[in-house]
Each structure stands twice: as C-alpha cells, then as structure tokens.
XYZ file of N, CA and C in Angstrom:
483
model
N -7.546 -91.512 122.353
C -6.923 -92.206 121.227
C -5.940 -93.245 121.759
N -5.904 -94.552 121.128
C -4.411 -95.499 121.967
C -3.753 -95.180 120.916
N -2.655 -96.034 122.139
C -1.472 -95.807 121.851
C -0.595 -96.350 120.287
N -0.024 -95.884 119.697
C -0.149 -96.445 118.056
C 0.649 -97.858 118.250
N 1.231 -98.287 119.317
C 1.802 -99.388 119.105
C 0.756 -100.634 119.854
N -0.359 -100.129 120.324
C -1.574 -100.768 121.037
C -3.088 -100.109 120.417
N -3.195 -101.616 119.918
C -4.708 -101.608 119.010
C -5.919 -101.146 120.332
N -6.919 -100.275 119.806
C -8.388 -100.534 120.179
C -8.878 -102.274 120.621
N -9.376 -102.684 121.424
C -9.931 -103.926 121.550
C -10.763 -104.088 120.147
N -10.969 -105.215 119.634
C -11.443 -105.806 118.336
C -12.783 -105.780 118.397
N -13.178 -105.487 117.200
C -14.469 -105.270 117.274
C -15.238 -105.800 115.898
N -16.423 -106.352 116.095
C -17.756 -106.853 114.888
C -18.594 -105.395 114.556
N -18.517 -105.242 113.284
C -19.641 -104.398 112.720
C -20.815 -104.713 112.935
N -22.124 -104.018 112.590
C -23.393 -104.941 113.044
C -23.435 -105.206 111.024
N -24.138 -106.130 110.743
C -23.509 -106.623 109.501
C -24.409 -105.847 108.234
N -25.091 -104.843 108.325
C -25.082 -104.154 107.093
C -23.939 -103.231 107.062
N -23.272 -102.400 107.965
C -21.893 -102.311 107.900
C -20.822 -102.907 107.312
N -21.006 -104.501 107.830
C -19.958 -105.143 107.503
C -20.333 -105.474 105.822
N -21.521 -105.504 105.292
C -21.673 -105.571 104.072
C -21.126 -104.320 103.122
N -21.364 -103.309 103.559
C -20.928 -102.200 102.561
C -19.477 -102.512 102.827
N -18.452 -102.494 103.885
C -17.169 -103.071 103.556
C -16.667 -104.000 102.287
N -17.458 -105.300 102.520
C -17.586 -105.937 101.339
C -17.333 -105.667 100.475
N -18.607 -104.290 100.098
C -18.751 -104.076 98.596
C -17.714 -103.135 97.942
N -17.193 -102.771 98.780
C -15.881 -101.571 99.017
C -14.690 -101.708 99.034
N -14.316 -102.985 100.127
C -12.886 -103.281 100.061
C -12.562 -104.807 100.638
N -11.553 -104.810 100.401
C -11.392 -106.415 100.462
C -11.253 -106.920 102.157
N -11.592 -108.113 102.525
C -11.293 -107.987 104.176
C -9.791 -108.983 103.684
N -9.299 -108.655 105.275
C -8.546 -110.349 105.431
C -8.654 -111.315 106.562
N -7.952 -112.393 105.530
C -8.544 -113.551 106.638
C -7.453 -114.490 106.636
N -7.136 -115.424 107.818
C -6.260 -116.157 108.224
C -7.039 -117.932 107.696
N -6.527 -118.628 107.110
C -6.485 -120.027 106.346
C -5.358 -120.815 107.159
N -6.488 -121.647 107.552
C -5.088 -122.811 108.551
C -5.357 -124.080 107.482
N -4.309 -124.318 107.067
C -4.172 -126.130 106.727
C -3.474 -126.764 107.176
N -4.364 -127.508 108.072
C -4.183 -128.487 108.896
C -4.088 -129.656 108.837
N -2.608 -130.128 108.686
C -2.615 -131.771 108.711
C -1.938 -132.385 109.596
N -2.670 -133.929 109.631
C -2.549 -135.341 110.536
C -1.140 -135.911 110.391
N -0.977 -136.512 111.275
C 0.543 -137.151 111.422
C 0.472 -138.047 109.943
N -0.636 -138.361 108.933
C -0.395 -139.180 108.179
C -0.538 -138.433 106.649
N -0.209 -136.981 107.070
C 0.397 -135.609 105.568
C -1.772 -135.448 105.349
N -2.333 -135.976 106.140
C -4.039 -135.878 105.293
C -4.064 -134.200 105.715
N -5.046 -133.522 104.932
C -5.617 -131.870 105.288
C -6.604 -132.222 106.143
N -7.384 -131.358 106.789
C -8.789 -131.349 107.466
C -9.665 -129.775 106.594
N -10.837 -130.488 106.286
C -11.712 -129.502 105.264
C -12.837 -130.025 106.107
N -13.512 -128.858 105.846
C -14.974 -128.685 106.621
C -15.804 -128.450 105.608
N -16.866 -128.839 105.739
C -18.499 -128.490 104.628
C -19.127 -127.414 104.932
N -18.629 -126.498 104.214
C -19.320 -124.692 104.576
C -20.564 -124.666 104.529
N -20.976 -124.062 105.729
C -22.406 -123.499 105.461
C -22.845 -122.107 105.326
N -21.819 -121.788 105.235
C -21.757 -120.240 104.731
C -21.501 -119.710 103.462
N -21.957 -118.418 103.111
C -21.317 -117.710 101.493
C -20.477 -116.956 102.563
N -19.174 -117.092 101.420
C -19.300 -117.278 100.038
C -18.617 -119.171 100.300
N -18.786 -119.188 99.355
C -17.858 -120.840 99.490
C -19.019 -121.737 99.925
N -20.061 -121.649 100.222
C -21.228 -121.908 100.642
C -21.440 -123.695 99.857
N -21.494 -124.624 100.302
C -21.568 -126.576 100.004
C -20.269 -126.594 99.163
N -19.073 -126.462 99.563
C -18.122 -126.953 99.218
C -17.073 -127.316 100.610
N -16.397 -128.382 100.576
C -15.362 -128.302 101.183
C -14.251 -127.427 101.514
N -13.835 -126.706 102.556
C -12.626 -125.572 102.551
C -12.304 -126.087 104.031
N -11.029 -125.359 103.978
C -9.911 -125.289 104.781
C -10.498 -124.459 106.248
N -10.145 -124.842 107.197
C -11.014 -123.441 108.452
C -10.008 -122.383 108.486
N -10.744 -121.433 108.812
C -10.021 -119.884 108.974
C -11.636 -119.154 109.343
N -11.122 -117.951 109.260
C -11.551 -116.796 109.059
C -11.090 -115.274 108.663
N -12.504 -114.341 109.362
C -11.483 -113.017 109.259
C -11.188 -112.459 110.617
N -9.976 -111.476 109.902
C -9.366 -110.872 111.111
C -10.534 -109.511 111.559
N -10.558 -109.347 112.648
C -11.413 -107.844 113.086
C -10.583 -106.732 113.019
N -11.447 -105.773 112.818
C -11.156 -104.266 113.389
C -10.521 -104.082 114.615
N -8.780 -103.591 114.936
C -8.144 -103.609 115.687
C -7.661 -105.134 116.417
N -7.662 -105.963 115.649
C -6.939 -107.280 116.263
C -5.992 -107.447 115.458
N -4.758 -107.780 116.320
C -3.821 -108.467 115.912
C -3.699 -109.375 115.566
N -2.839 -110.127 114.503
C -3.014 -111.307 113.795
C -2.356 -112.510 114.906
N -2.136 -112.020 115.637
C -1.614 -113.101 117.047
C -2.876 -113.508 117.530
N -3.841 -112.360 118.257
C -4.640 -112.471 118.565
C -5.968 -113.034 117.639
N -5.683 -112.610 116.430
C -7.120 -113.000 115.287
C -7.012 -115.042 115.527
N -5.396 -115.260 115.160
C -4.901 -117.030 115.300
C -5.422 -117.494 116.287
N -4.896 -116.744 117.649
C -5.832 -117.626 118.898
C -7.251 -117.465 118.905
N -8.026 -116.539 118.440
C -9.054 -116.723 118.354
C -9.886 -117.365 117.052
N -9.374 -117.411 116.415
C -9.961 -118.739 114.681
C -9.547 -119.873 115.166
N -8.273 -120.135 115.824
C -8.220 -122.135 116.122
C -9.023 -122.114 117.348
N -9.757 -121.364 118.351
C -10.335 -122.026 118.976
C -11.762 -121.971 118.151
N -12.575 -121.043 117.708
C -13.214 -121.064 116.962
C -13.389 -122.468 115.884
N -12.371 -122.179 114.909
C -12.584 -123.428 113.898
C -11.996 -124.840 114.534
N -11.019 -125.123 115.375
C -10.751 -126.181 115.914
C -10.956 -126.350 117.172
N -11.433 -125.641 118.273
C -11.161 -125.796 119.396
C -10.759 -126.088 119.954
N -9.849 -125.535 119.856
C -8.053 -125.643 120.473
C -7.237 -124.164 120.129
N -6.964 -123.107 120.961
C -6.753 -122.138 120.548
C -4.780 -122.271 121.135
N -4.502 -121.674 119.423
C -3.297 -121.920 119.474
C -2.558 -120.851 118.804
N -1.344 -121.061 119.782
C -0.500 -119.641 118.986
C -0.116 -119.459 117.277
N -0.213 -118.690 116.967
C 0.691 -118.146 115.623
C 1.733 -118.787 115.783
N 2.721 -118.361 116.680
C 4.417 -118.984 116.364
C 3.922 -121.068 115.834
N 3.101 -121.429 116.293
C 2.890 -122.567 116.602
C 2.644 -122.927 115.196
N 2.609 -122.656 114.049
C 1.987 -122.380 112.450
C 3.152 -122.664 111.863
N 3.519 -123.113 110.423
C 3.735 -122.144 109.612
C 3.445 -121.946 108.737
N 4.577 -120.774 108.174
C 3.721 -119.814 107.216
C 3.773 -120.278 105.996
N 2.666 -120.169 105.110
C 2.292 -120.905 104.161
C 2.302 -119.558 102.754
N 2.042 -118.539 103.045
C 1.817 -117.442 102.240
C 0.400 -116.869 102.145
N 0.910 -115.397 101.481
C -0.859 -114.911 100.756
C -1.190 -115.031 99.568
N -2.613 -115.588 99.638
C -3.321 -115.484 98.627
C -4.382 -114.387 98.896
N -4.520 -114.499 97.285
C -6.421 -113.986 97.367
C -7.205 -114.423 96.306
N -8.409 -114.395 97.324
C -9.661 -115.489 96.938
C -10.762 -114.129 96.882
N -11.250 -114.111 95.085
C -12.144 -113.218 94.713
C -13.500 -114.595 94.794
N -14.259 -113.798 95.161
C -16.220 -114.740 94.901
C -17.099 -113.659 94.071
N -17.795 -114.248 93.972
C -18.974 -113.628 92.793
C -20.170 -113.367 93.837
N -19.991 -114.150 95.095
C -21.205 -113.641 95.926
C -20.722 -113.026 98.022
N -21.385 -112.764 98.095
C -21.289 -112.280 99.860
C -22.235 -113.021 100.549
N -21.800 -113.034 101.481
C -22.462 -112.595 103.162
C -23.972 -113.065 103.371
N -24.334 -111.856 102.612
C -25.679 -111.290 102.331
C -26.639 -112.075 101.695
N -25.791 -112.674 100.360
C -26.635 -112.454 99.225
C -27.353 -111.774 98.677
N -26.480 -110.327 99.077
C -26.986 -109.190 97.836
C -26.444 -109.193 96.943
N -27.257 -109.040 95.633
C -27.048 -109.424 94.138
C -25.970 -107.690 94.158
N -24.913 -107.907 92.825
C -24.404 -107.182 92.355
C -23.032 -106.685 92.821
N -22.028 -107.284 94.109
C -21.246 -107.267 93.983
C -20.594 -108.479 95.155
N -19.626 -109.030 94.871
C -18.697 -110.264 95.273
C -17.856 -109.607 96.830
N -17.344 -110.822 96.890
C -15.961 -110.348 97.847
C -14.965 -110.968 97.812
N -14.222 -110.239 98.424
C -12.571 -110.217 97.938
C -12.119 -110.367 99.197
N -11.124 -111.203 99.437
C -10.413 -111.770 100.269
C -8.986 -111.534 100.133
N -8.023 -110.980 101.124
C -6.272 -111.803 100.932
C -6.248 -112.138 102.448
N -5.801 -113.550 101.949
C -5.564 -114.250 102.960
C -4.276 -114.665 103.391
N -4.206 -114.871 104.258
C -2.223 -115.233 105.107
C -2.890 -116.568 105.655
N -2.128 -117.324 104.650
C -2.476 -118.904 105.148
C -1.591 -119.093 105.570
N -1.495 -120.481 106.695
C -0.682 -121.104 107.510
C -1.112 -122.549 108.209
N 0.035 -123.138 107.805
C 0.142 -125.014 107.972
C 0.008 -125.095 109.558
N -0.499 -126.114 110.026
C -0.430 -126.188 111.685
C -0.560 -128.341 111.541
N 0.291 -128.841 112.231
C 0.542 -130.339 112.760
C -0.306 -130.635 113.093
N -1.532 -131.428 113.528
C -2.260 -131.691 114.664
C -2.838 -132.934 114.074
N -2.970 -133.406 115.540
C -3.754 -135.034 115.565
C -5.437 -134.485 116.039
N -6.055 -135.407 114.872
C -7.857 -135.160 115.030
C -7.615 -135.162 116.678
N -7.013 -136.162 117.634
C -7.748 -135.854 118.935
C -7.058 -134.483 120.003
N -6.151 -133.830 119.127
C -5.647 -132.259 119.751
C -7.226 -131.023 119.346
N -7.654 -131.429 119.074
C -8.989 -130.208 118.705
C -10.325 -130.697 119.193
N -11.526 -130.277 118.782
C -12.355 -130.380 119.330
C -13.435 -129.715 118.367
N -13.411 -130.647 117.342
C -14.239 -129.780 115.937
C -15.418 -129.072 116.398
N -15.876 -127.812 116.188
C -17.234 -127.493 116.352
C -17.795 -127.430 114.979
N -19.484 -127.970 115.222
C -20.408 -128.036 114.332
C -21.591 -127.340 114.249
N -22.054 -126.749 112.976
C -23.063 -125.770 113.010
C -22.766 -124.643 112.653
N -22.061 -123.328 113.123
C -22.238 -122.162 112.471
C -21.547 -122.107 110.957
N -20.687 -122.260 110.954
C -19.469 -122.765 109.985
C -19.574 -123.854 109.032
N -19.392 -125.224 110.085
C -19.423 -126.147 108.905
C -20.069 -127.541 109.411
N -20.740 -128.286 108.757
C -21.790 -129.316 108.955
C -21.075 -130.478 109.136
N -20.261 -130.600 108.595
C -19.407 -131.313 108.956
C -17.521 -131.836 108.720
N -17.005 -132.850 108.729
C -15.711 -132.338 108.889
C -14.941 -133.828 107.922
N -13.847 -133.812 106.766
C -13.210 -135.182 106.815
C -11.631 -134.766 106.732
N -11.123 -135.353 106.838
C -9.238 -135.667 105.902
C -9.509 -136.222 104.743
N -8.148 -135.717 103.911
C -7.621 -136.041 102.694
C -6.452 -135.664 102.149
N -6.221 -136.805 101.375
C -5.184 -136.699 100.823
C -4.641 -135.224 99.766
N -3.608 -134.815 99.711
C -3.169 -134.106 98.314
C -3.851 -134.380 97.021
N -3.949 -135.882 97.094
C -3.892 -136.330 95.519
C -5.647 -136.065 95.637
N -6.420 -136.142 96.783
C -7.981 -136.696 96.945
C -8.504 -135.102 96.377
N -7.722 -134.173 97.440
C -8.013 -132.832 97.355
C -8.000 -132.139 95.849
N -7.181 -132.022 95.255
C -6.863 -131.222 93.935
C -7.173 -131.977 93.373
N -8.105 -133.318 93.147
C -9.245 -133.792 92.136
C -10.298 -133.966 92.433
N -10.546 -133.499 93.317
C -12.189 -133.163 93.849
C -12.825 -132.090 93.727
N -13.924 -131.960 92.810
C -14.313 -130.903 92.361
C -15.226 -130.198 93.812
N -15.929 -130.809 94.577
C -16.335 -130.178 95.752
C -15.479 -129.640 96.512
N -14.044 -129.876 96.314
C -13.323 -129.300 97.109
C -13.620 -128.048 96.878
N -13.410 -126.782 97.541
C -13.672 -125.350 96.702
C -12.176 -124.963 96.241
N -11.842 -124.345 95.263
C -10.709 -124.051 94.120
C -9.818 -123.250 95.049
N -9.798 -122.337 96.085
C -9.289 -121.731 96.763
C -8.830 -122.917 97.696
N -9.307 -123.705 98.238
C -8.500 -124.530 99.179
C -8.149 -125.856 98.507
N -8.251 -126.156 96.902
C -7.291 -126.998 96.438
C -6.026 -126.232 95.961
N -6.045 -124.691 95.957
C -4.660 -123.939 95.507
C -3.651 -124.357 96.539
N -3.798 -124.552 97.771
C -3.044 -124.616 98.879
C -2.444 -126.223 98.253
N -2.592 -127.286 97.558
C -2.859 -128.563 97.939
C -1.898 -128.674 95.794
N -2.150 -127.386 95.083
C -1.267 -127.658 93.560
C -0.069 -127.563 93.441
C-alpha cells in the first residue's frame, strides 16, 4: 500500500472501464485559458465527444492517482506542448460541465465533468500546438468574438461571460 501522503503512479483504465465511470460518476478535468499578449483566448476544434465540432478551451482529465501538479504538466504538454507548471497559472475557478453524450457514444447516459480551470500568459510561439487526437485545428479570439459565437461550445464561452 503507499504511503497516504504519496499517490500510486497514474494510471488509464482500458476504456470500457473508463466508460462505466462515466456512467457512474463525474471525472475531473483541468481547463487552461490561454491568452496572447493581445487579451485573445486560444480554442481548438474538438474532435472528440463530448464537445465533439465545436470550439473549446484545451485541458483535460486528471488520472487515477495523479496529482493536479502533475495532471498540469502533463495537459500543457499534451494540449500545448510546452509542459508547464501549475504555480505558473492562475486560478480561474470550478465549474461543471454536464453533456448529454460520452466517450463512447453509448446511447442513454451523458457525462459530467468539474473542472478547475486556470488562465496561463503565453505567446502562440511559447507552445507547439499538436494536431490530430484532440483538435483539428487551432485560432485566437477575442472576449467579445467568443461569447457570440455560437460554435464556440457554451462551457468555454462561460469562462469568457
């Protein structure tokens, strides 16, 4: 057994696992909004459910036995490539973001999200966008562009009302 003040190394379900979680209990996930020296956000074009052809904010979720220090350095290199500390953030608050669909796309139950969002500074040439698993592609925008854009997805114009 470790030690209670030292997590298990982090770990992926194989994902019908991670689906009955889903259907069971809510995960969480870390939301970076990220803006340019000129106040713009950076939103990516999901290619994933839930949130699946809308614009959102990058993040993810945290794993089984990771620390949210550790979950941060590993989502900004992931979603930005550039892996960067937590202290390096700030904190923006939690939300939560309910969907009507999963993962899966098994019919009959949604997922539920609370998320610990957090603001991070950065100039487009501090990262190193990756393309493909996540998101197809990448722009900036304004406040005003964001919360009247209906492609934006409603969860990452809340960050922006």
């Amino acid at each position: 057994m470790a030690a209670a003040n030292k997590p298990e190394a982090a770990s992926l379900l194989p994902f019908a696992d991670f689906l009955q979680v889903v259907e069971h209990a809510p995960l969480i996930s870390i939301d970076l909004v990220v803006q340019n020296p000129a106040g713009e956000a950076l939103l990516g074009w999901r290619n994933n459910q839930p949130a699946c052809d809308h614009w959102f904010v990058p993040g993810g979720r945290v794993q089984k036995n990771e620390t949210l220090d550790a979950a941060f350095l590993r989502l900004t290199q992931a979603e930005l490539g550039v892996a960067l500390a937590r202290s390096s953030a700030q904190w923006l608050g939690v939300y939560e973001h309910f969907y009507d669909s999963n993962a899966g796309l098994v019919e009959g139950f949604g997922t539920h999200y609370v998320v610990l969002a957090y603001t991070l500074q950065l100039d487009e040439s501090d990262m190193a966008l990756p393309l493909g698993e996540q998101h197809s592609r990448y722009r900036w925008a304004s406040r005003a562009e964001i919360v009247q854009d209906a492609s934006v997805h409603l969860h990452s114009r809340a960050y922006f009302e």
